[in-house]
PDB file of C-alpha atoms and ligand atoms in Angstrom:
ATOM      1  CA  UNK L 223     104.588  53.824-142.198  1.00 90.00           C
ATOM      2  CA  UNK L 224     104.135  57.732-141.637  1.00 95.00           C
ATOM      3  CA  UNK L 225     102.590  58.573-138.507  1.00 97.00           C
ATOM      4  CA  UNK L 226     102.056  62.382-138.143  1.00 98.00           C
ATOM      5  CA  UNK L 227     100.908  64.249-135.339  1.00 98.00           C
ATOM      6  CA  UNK L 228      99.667  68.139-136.826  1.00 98.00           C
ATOM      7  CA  UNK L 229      99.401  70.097-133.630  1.00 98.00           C
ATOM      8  CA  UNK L 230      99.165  74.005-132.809  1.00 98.00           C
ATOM      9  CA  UNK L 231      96.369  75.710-130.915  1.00 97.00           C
ATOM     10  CA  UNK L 232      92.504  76.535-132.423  1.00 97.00           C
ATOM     11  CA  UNK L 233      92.814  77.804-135.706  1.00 97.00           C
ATOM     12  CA  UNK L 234      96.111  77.253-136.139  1.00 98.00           C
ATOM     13  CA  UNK L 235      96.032  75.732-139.980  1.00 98.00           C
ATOM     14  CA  UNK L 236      95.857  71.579-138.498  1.00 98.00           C
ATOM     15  CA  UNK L 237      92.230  70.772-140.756  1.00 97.00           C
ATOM     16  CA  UNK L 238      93.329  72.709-143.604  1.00 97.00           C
ATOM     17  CA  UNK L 239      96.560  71.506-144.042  1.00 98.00           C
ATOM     18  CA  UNK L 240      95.600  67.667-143.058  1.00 98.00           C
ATOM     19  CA  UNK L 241      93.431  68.018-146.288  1.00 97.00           C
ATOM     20  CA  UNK L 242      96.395  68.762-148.562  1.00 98.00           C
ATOM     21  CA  UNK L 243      99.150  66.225-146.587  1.00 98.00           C
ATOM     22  CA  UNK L 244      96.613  63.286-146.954  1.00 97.00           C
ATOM     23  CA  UNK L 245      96.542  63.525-150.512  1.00 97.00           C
ATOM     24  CA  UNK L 246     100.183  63.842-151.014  1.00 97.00           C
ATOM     25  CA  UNK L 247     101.166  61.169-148.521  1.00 96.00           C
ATOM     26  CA  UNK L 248      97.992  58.980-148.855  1.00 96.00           C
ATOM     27  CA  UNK L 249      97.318  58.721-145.034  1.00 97.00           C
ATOM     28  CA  UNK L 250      94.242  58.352-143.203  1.00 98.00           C
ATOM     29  CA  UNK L 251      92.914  62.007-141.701  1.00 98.00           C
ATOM     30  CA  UNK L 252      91.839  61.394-138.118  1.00 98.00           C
ATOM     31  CA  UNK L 253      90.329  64.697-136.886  1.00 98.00           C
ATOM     32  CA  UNK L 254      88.746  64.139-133.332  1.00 98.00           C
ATOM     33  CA  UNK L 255      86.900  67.632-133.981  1.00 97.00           C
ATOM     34  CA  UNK L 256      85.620  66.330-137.098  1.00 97.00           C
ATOM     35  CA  UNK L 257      84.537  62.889-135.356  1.00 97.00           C
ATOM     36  CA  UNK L 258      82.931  65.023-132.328  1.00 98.00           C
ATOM     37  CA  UNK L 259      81.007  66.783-134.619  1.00 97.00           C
ATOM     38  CA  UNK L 260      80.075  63.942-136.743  1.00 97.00           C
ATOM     39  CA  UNK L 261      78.458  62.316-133.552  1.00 97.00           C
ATOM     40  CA  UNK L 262      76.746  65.655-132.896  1.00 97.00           C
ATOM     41  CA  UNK L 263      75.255  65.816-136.316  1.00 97.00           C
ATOM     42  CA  UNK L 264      73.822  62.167-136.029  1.00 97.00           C
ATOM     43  CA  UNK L 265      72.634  62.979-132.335  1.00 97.00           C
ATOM     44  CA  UNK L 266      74.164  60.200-131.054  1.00 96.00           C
ATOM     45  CA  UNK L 267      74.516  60.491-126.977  1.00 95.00           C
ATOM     46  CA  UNK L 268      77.923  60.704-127.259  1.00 95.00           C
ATOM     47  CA  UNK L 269      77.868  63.931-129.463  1.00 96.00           C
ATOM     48  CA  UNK L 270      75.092  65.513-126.983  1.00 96.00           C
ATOM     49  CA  UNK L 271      77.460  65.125-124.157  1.00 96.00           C
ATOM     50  CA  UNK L 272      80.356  66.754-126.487  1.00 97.00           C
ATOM     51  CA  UNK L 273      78.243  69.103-127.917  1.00 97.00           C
ATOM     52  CA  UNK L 274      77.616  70.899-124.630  1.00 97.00           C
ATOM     53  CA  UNK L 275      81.359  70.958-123.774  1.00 97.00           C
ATOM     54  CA  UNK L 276      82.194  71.980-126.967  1.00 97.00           C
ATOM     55  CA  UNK L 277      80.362  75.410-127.254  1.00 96.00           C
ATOM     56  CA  UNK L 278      81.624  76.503-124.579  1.00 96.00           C
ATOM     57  CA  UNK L 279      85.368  75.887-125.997  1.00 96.00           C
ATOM     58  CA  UNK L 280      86.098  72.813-123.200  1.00 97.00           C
ATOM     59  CA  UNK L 281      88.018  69.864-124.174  1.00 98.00           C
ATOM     60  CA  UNK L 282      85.979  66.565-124.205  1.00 98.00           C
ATOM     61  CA  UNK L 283      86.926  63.877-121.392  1.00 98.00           C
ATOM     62  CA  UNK L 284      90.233  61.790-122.615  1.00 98.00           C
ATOM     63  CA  UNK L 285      88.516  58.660-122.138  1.00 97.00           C
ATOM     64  CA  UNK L 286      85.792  59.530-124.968  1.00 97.00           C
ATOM     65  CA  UNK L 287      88.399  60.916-127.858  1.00 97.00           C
ATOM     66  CA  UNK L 288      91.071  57.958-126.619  1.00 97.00           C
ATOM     67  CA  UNK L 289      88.620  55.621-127.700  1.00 96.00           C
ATOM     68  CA  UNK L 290      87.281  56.827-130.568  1.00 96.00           C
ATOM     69  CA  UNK L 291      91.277  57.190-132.222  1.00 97.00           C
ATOM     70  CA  UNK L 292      91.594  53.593-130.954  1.00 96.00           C
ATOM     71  CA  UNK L 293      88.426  52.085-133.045  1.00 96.00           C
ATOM     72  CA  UNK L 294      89.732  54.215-136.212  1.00 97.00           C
ATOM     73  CA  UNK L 295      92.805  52.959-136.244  1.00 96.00           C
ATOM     74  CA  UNK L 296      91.923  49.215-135.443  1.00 95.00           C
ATOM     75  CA  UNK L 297      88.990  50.092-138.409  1.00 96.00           C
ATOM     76  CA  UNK L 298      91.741  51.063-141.084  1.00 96.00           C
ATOM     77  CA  UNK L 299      94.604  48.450-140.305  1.00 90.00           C
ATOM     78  CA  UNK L 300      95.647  48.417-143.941  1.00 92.00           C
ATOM     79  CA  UNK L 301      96.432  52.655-143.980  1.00 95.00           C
ATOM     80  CA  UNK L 302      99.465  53.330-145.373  1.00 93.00           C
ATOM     81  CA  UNK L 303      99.905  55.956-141.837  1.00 96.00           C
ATOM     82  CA  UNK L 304      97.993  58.280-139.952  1.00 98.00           C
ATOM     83  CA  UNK L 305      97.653  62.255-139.512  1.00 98.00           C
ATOM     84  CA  UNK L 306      96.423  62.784-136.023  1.00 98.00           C
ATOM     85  CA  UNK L 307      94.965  66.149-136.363  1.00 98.00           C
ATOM     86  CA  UNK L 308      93.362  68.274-132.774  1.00 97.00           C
ATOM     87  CA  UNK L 309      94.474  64.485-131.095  1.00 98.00           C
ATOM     88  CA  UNK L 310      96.134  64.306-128.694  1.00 98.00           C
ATOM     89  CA  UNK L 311      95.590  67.338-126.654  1.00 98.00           C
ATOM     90  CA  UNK L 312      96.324  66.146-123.210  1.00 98.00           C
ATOM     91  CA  UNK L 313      99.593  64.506-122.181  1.00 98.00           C
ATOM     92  CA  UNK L 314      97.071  61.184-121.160  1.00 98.00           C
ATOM     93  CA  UNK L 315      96.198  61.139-124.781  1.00 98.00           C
ATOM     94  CA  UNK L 316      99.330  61.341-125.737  1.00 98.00           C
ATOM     95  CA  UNK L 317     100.614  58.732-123.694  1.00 98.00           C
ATOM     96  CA  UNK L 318      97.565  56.336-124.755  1.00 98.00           C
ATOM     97  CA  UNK L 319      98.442  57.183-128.313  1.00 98.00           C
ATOM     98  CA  UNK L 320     102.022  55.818-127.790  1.00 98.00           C
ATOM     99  CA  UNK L 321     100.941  52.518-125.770  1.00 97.00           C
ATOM    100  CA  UNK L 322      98.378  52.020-128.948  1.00 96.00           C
ATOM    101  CA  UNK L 323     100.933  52.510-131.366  1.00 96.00           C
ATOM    102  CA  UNK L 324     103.497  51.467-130.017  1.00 94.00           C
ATOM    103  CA  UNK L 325     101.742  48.028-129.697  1.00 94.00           C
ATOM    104  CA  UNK L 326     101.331  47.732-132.958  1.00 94.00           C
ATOM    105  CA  UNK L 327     104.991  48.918-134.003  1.00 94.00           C
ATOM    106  CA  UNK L 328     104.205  51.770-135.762  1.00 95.00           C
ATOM    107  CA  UNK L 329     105.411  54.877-133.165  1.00 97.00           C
ATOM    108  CA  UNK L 330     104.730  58.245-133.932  1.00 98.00           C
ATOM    109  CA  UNK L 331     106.912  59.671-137.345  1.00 97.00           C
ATOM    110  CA  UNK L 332     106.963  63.737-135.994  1.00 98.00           C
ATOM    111  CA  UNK L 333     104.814  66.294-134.513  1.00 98.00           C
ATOM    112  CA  UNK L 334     104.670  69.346-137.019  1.00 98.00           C
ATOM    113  CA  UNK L 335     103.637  72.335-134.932  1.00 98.00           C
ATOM    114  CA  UNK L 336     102.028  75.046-136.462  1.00 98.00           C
ATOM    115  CA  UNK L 337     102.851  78.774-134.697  1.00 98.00           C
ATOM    116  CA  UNK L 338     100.211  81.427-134.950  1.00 97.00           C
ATOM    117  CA  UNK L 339     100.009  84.189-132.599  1.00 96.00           C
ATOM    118  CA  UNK L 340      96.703  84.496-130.453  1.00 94.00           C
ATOM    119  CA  UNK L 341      95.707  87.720-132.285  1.00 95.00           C
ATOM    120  CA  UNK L 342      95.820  85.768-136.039  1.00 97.00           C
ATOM    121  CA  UNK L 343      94.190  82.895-134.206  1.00 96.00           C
ATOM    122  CA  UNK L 344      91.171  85.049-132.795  1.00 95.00           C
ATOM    123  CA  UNK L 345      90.449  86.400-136.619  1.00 96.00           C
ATOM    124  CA  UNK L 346      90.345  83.330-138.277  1.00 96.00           C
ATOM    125  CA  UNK L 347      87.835  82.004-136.074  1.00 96.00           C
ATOM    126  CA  UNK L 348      85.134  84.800-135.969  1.00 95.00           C
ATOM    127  CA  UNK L 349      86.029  84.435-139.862  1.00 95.00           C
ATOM    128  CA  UNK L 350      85.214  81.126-140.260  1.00 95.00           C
ATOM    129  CA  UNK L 351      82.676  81.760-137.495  1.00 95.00           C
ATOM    130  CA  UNK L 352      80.778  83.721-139.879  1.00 93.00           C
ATOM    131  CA  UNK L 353      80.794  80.972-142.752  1.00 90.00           C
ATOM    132  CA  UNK L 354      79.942  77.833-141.284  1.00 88.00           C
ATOM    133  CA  UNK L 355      78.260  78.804-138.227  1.00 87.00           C
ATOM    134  CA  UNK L 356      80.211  76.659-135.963  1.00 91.00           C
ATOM    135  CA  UNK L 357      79.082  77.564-132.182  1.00 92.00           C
ATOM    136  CA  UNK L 358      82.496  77.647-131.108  1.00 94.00           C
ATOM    137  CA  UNK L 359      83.677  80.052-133.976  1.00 95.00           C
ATOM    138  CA  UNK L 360      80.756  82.811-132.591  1.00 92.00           C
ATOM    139  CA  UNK L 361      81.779  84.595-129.963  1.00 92.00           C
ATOM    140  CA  UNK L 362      85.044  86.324-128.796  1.00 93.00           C
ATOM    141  CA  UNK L 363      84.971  84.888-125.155  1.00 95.00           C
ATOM    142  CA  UNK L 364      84.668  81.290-126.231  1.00 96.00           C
ATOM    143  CA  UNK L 365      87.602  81.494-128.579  1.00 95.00           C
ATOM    144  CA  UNK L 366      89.361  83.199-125.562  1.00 95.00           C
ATOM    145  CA  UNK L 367      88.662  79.709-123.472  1.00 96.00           C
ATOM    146  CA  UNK L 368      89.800  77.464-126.304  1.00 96.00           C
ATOM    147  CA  UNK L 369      93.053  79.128-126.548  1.00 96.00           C
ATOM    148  CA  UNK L 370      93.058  78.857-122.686  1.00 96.00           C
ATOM    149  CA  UNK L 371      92.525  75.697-122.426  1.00 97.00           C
ATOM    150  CA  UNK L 372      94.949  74.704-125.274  1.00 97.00           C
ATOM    151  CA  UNK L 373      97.846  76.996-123.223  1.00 96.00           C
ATOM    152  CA  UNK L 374      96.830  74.978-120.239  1.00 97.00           C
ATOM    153  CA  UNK L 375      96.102  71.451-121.637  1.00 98.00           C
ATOM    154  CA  UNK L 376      97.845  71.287-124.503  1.00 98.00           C
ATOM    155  CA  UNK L 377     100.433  73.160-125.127  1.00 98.00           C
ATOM    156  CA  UNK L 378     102.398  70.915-122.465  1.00 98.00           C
ATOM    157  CA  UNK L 379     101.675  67.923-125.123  1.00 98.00           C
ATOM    158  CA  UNK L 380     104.923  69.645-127.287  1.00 98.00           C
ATOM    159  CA  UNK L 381     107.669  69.052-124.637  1.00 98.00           C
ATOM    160  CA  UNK L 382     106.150  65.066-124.483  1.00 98.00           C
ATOM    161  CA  UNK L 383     107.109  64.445-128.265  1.00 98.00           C
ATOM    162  CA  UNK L 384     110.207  67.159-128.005  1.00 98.00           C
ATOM    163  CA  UNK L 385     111.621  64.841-125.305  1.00 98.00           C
ATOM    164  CA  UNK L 386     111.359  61.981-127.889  1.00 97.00           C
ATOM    165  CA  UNK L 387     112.916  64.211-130.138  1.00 97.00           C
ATOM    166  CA  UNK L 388     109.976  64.359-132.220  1.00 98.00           C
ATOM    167  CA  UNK L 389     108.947  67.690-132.464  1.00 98.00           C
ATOM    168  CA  UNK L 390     109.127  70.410-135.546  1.00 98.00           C
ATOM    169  CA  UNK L 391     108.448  73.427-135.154  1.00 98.00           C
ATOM    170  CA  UNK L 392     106.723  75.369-138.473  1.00 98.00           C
ATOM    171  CA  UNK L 393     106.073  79.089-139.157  1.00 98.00           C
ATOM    172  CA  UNK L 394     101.607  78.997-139.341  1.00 98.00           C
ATOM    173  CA  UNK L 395     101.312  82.224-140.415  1.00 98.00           C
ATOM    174  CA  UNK L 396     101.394  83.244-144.301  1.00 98.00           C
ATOM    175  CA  UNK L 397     100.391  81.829-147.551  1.00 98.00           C
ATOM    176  CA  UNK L 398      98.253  78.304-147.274  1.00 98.00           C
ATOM    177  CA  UNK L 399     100.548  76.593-149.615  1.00 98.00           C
ATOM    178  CA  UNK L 400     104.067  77.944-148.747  1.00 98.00           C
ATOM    179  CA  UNK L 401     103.060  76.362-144.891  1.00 98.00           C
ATOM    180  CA  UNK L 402     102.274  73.185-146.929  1.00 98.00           C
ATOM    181  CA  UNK L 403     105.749  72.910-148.773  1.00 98.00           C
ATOM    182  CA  UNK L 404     107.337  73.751-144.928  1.00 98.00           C
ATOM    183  CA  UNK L 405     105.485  70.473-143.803  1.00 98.00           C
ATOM    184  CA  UNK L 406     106.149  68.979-146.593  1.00 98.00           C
ATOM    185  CA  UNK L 407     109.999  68.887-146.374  1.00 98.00           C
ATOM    186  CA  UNK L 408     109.780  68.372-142.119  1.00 98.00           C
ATOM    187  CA  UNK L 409     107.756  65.163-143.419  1.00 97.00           C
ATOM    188  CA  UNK L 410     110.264  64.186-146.386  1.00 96.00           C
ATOM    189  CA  UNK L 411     113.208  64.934-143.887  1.00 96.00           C
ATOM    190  CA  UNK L 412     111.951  62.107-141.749  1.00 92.00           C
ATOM    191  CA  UNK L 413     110.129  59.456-143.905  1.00 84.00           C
TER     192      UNK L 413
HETATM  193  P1  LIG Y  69      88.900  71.109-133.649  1.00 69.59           P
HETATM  194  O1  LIG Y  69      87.902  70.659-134.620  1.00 69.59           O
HETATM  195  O2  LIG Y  69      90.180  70.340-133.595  1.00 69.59           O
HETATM  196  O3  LIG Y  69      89.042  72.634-134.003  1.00 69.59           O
HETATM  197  P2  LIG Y  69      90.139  73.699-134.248  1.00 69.59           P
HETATM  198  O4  LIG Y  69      91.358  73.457-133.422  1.00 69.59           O
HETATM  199  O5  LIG Y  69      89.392  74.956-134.085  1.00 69.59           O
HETATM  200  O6  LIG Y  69      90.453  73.601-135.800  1.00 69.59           O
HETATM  201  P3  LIG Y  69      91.686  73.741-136.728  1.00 69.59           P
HETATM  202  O7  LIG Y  69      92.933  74.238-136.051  1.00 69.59           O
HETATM  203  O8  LIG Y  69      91.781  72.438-137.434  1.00 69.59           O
HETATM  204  O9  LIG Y  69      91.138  74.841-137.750  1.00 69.59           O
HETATM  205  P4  LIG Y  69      91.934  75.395-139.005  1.00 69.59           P
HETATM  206  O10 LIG Y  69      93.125  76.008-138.374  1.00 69.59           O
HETATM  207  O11 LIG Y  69      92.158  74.440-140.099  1.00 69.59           O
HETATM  208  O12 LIG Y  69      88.311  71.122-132.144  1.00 69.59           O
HETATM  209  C1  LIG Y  69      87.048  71.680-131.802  1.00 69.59           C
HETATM  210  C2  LIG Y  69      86.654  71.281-130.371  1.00 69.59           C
HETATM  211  O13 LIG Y  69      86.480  69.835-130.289  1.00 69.59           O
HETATM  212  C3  LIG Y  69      87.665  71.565-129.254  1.00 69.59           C
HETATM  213  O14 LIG Y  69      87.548  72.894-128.754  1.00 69.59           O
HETATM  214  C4  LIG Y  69      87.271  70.493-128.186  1.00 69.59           C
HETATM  215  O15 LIG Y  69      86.152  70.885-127.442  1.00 69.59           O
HETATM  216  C5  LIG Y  69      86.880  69.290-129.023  1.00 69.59           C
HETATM  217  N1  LIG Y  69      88.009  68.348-129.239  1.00 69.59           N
HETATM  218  C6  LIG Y  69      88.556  68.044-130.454  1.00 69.59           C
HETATM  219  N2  LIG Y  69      89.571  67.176-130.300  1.00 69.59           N
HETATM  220  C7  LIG Y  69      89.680  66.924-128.951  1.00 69.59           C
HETATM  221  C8  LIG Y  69      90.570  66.133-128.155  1.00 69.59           C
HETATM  222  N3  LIG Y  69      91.550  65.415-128.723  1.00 69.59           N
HETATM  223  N4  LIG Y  69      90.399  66.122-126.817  1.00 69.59           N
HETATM  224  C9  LIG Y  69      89.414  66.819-126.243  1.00 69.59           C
HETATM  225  N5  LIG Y  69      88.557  67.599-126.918  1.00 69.59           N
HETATM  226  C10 LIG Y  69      88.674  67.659-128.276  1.00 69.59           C
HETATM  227  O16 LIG Y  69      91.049  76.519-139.586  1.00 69.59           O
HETATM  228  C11 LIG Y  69      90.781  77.770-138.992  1.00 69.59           C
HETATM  229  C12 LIG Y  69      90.470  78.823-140.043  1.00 69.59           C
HETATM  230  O17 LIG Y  69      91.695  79.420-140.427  1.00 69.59           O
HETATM  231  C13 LIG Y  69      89.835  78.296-141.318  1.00 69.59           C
HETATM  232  O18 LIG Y  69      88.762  79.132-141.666  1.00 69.59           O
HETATM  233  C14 LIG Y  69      90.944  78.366-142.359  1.00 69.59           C
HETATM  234  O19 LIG Y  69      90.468  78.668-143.658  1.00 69.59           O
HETATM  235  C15 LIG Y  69      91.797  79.497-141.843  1.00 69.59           C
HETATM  236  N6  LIG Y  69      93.208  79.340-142.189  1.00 69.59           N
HETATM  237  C16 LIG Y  69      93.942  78.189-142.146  1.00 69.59           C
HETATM  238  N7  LIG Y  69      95.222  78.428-142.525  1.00 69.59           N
HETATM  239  C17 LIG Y  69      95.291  79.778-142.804  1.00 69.59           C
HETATM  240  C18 LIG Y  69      96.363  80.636-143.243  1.00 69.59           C
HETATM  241  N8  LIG Y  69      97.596  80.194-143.469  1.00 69.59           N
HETATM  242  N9  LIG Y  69      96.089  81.957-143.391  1.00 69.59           N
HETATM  243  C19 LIG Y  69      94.839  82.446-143.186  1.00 69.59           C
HETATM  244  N10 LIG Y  69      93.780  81.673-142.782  1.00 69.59           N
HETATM  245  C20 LIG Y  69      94.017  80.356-142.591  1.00 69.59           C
END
């Protein structure tokens, strides 16, 4: 079973490239951005809670994304693995992610962790920003607080799965599909 963790701060490639990797490996794409705003869409209370944390480019409480990863993969116990993409972001989510697959005997393959400079990272926001009107794509100052909150919050999450000896570091920046072949043979390297 392949259990991949993409990784890398806002913008950094992680939904694009979970696209392609799912169809090549045939994994499940669990995107706790794309569940978030799933919940917002449907207007559930859950998603009008997020929603207000999310525009302003804060990370939703660990006890809300923990559990929504933990009914998705108890929902697709046949998957032939997982890509974990924006999840975990926290070293507690990355700690619950371990007890819950660890449980099941299915630990974490590798963390692939995409490396894009903050200046890249600002463009392709405002970019996308302009396309699919995302609130959090909008405005300069918000993206400023994502990547702050990723250098605070997240970015510690790498030294968790380098410590297991888990973590790959790959080159974000540049052609869509030549950063797909790089994760391609981290992946292949490990299977
Ligand atoms: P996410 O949905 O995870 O948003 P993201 O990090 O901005 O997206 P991603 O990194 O996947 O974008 P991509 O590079 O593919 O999170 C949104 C919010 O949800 C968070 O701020 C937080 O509030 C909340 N949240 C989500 N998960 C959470 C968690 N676990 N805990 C707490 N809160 C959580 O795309 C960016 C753009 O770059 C695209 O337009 C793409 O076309 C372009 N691009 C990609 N690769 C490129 C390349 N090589 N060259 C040029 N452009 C490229």
């Amino acid at each position: 079973m392949l259990n991949i963790v993409l990784f890398g701060p806002p913008g950094a490639g992680k939904g694009t490239q979970s696209e392609k990797l799912i169809q090549k490996f045939s994994l499940v794409h669990l995107s706790t951005g794309d569940i978030l705003r799933g919940e917002i869409a449907q207007g559930t209370p859950l998603g009008l809670e997020a929603k207000k944390l999310m525009d302003q480019g804060i990370l939703v409480p660990d006890e809300v994304v923990i559990g929504m990863i933990k009914n998705r993969i108890e929902a697709n116990a046949a998957a032939a693995g997982f890509i974990f993409d924006g999840f975990p972001r926290t070293i507690a989510q990355a700690e619950a992610l371990d007890t819950l697959l660890n449980g099941r005997n299915t630990p974490i393959t590798c963390m692939l962790s995409l490396k894009v400079d903050d200046e890249e990272l600002s463009r392709r926001l405002l970019e996308r920003g302009k396309a699919s009107g995302r609130p959090d794509d909008q405005d300069e100052s918000i993206i400023r607080r994502r990547i702050q909150e990723y250098n605070n919050k997240t970015a510690p999450v790498a030294g968790f799965y380098h410590n297991q000896g888990k973590l790959v570091d790959i080159e974000g920046v540049g052609a869509i599909e030549a950063i797909f072949e790089a994760l391609c043979d981290a992946i292949e390297a490990r299977a």
